[in-house]
Backbone as numpy.savetxt, mean C-alpha at the origin, in Angstrom:
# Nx Ny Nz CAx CAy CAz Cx Cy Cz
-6.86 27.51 15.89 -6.14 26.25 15.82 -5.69 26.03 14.39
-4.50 25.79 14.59 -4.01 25.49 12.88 -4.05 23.86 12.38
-4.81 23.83 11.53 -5.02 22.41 11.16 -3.80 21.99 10.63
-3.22 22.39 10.55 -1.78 21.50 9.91 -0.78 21.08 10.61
-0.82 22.10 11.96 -0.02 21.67 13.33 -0.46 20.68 13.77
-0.06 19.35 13.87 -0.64 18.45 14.62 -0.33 18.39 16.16
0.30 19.35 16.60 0.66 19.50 18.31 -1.42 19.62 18.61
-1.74 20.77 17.92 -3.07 21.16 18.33 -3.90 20.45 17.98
-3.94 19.08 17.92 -4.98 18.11 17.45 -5.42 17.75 18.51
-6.22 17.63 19.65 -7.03 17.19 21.13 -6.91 15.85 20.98
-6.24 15.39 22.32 -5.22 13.66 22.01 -6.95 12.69 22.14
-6.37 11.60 21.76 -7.59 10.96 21.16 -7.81 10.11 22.72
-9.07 9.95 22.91 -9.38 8.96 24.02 -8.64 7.98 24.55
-8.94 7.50 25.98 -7.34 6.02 25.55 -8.81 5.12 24.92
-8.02 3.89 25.02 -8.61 2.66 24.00 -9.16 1.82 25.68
-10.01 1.23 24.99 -11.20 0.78 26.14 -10.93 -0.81 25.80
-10.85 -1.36 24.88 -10.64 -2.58 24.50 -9.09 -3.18 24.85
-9.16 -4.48 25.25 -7.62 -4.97 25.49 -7.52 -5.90 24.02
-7.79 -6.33 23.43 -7.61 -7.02 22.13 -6.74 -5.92 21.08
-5.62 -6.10 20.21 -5.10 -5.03 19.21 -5.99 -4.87 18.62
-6.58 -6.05 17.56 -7.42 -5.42 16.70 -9.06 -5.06 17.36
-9.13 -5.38 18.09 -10.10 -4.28 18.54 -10.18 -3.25 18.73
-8.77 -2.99 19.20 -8.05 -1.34 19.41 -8.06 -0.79 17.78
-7.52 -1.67 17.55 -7.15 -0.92 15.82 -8.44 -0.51 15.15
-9.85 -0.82 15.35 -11.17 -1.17 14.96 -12.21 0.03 16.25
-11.68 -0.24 17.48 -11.91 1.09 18.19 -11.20 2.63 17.39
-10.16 2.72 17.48 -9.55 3.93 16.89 -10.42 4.38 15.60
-9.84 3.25 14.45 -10.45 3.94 12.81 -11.68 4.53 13.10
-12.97 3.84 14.02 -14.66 4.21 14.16 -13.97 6.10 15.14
-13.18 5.95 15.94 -13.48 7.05 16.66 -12.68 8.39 15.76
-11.63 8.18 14.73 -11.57 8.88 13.11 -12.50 8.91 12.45
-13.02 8.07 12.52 -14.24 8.42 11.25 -13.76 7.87 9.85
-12.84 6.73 9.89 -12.63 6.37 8.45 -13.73 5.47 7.77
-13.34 5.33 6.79 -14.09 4.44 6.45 -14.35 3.02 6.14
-15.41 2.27 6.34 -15.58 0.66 6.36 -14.50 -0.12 5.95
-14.02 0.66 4.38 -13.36 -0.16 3.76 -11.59 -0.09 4.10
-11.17 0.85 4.70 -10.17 1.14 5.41 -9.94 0.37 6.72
-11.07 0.74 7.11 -11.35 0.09 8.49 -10.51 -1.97 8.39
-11.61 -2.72 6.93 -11.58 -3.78 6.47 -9.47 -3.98 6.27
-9.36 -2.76 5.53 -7.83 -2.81 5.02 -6.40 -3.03 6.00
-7.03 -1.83 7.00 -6.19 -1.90 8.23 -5.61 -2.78 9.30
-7.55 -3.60 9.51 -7.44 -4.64 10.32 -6.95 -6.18 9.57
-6.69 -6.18 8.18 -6.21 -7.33 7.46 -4.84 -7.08 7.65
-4.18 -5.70 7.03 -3.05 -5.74 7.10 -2.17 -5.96 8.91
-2.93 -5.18 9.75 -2.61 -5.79 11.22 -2.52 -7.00 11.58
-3.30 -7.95 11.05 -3.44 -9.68 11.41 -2.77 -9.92 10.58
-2.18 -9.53 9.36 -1.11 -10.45 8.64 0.11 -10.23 8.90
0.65 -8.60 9.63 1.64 -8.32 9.96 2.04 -9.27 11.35
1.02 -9.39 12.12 0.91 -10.48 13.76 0.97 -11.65 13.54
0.65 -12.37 12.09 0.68 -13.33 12.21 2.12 -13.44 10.91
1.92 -12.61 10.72 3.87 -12.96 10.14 4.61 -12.87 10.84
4.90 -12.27 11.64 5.98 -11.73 13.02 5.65 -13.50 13.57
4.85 -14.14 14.16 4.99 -15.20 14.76 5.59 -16.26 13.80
5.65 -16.19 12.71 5.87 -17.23 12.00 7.75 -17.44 11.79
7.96 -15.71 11.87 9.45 -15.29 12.29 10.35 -15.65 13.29
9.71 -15.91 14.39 10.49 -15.94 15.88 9.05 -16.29 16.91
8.04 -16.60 16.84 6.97 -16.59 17.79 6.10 -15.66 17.61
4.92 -15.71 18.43 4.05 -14.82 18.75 4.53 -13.70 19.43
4.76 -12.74 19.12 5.19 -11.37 19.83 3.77 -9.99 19.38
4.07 -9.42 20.82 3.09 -8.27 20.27 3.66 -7.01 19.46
2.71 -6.47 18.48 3.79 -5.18 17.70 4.45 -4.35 18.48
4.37 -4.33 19.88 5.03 -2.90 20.86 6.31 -3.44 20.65
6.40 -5.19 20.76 7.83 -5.78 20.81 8.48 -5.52 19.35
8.15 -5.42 18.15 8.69 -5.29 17.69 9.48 -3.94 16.34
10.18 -3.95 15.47 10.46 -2.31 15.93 10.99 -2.21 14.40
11.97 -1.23 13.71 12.03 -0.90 12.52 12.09 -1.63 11.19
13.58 -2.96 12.04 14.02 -3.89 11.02 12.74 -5.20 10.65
11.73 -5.38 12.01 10.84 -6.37 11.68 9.98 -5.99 10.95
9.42 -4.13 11.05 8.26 -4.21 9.78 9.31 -3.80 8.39
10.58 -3.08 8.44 11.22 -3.70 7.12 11.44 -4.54 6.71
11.06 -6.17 7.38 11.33 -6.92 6.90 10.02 -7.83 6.20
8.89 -7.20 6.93 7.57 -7.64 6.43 7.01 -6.75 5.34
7.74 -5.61 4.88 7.65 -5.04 3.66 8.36 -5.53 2.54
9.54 -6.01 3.19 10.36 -6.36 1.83 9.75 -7.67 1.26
9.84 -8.13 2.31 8.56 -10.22 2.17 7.54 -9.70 1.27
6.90 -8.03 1.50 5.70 -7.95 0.17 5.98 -7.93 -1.12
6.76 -6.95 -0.92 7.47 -6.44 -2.30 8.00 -7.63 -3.07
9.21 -8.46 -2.20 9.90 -9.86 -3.26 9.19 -10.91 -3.10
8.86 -11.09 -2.07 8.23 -12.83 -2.37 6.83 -12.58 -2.64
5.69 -11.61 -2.01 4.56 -11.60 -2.62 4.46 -10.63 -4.24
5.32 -10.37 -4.15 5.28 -9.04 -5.53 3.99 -8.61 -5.68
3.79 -7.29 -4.77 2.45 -7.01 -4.22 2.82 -5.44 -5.04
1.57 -5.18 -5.45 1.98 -3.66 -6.45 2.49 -2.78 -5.60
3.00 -1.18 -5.82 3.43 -0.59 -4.85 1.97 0.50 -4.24
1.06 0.13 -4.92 -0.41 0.89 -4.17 -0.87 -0.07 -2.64
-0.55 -1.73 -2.87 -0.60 -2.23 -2.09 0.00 -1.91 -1.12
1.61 -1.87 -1.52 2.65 -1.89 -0.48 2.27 -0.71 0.51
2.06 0.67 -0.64 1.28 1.61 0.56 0.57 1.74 1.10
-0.69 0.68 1.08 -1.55 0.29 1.55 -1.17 0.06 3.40
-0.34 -1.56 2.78 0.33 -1.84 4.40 0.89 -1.42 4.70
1.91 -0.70 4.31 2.48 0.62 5.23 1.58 1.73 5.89
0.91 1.89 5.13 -0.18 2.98 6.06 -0.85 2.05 6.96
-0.84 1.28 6.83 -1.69 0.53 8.21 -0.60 0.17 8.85
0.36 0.06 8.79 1.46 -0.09 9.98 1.67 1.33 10.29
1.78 2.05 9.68 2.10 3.44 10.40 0.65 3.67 11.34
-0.76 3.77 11.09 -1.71 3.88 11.80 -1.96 3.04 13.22
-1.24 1.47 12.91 -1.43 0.89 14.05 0.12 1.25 15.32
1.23 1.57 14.74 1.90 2.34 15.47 2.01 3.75 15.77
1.22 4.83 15.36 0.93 5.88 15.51 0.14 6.19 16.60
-1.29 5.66 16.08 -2.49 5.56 16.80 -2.89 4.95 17.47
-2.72 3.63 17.83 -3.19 2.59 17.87 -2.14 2.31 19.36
-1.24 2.23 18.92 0.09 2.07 20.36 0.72 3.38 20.96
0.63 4.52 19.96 1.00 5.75 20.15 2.67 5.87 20.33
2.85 5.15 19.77 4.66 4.86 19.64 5.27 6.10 18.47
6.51 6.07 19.15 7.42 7.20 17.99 7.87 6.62 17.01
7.91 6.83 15.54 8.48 6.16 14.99 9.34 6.86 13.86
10.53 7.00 14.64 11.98 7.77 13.47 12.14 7.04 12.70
12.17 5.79 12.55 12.87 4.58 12.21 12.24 4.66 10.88
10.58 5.04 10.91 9.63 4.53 9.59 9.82 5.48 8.41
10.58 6.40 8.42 11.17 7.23 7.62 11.99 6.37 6.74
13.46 5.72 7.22 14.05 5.24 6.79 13.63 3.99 5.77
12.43 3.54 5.80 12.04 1.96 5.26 11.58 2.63 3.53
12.24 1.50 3.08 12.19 1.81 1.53 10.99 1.88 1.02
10.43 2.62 -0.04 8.79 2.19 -0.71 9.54 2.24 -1.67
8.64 1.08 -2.82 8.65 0.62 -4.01 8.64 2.22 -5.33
9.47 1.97 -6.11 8.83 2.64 -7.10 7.57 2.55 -7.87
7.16 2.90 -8.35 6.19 3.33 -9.30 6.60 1.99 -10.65
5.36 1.92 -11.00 5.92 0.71 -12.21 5.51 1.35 -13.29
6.29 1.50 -14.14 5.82 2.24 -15.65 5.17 1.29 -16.01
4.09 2.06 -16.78 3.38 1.34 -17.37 3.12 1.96 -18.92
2.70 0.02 -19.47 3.01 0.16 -20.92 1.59 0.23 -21.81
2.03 1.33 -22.59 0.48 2.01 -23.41 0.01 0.76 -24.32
-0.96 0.52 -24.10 -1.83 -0.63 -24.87 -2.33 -0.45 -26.28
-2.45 1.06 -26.78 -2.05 1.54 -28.31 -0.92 1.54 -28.46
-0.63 1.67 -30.15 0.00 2.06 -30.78 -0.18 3.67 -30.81
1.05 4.45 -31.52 1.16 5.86 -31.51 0.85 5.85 -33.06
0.25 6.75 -33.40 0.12 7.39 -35.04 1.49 6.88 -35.79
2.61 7.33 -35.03 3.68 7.30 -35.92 3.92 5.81 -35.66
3.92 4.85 -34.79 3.91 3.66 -34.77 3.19 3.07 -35.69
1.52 3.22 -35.69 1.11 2.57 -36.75 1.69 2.73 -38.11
1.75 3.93 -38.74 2.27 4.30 -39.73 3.75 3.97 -40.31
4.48 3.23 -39.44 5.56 2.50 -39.36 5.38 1.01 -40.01
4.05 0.79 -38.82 3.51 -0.92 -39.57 2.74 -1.10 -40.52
1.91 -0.25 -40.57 1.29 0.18 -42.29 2.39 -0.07 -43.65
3.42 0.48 -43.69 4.49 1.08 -44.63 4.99 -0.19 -44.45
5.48 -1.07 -43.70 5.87 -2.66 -43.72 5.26 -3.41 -44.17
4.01 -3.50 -44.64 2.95 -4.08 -45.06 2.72 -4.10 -46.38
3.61 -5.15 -47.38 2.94 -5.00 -48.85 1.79 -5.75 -49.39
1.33 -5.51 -50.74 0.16 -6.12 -51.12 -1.07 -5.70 -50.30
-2.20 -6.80 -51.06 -3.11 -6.89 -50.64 -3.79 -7.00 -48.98
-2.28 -7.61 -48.02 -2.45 -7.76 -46.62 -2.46 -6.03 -46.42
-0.97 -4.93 -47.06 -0.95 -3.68 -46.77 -2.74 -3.31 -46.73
-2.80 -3.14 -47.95 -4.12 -2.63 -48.29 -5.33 -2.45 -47.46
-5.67 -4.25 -47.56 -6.78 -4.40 -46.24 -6.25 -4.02 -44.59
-4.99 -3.34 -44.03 -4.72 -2.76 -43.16 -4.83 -1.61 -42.98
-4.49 -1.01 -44.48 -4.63 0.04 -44.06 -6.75 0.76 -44.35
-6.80 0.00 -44.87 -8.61 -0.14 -45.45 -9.40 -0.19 -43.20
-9.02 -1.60 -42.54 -9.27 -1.63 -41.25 -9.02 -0.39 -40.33
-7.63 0.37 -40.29 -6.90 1.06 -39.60 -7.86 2.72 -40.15
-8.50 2.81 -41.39 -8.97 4.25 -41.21 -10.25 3.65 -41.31
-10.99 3.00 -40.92 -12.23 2.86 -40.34 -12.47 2.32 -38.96
């Protein structure tokens, strides 16, 4: 069996529970993930269900389809400005609860944008930076800077 083929993966049990997130909470235990995933999955599922109702009603996720979870990603990204580790966070739990969970196809989840990466800004100075602000520094302030800066 080739582990990378997922045709040859032995289809997973059906789900015994009628509740989603019970389903969603049945599945992760019968993977084997873990607690804190488990915790992640089933938050991001109840906030995605209970955003969708706040949209148009209570609807179940089978009802709804590419543009509604692009639209509960983009709601993360601009109005919550949620980092993009988050954002992949709830995206992987929307992909898990439509994967696994409903066993739905999803072409569509290709297309949905993820956030870039946020550069991030070095909290030192560089050698040649300091040595920039050193050399700006006359007198006695220079001095005792540069006296601090090599100890």
């Amino acid at each position: 069996m080739n582990r990378y083929n997922t045709s040859d993966k032995p289809a997973a049990p059906p789900l015994v529970s009628k509740r989603l997130l019970d389903q969603v909470r049945e599945r992760i235990r019968y993977l084997h993930y873990s607690l804190k995933t488990e915790k992640a999955y089933l938050y991001w599922a109840r906030f995605f269900v209970l955003w969708s109702a706040q949209q148009g009603g209570m609807r179940h996720p089978r009802e709804l389809d590419g543009p509604d979870v692009e639209a509960f990603l983009t709601m993360l990204a601009n109005e919550r400005q949620v980092s993009p580790a988050t954002h992949r966070q709830a995206l992987n739990a929307l992909l898990f609860l439509y994967r696994d969970v409903l066993g739905a196809d999803l072409p569509w989840m290709n297309q949905i944008g993820r956030p870039p990466e946020r550069k991030r800004i070095p909290v030192v100075l560089t050698a040649a930076e300091v040595q920039q602000v050193l050399t700006l520094m006359p007198g006695v302030e220079g001095v005792l800077a540069r006296l601090l800066y090599g100890t």
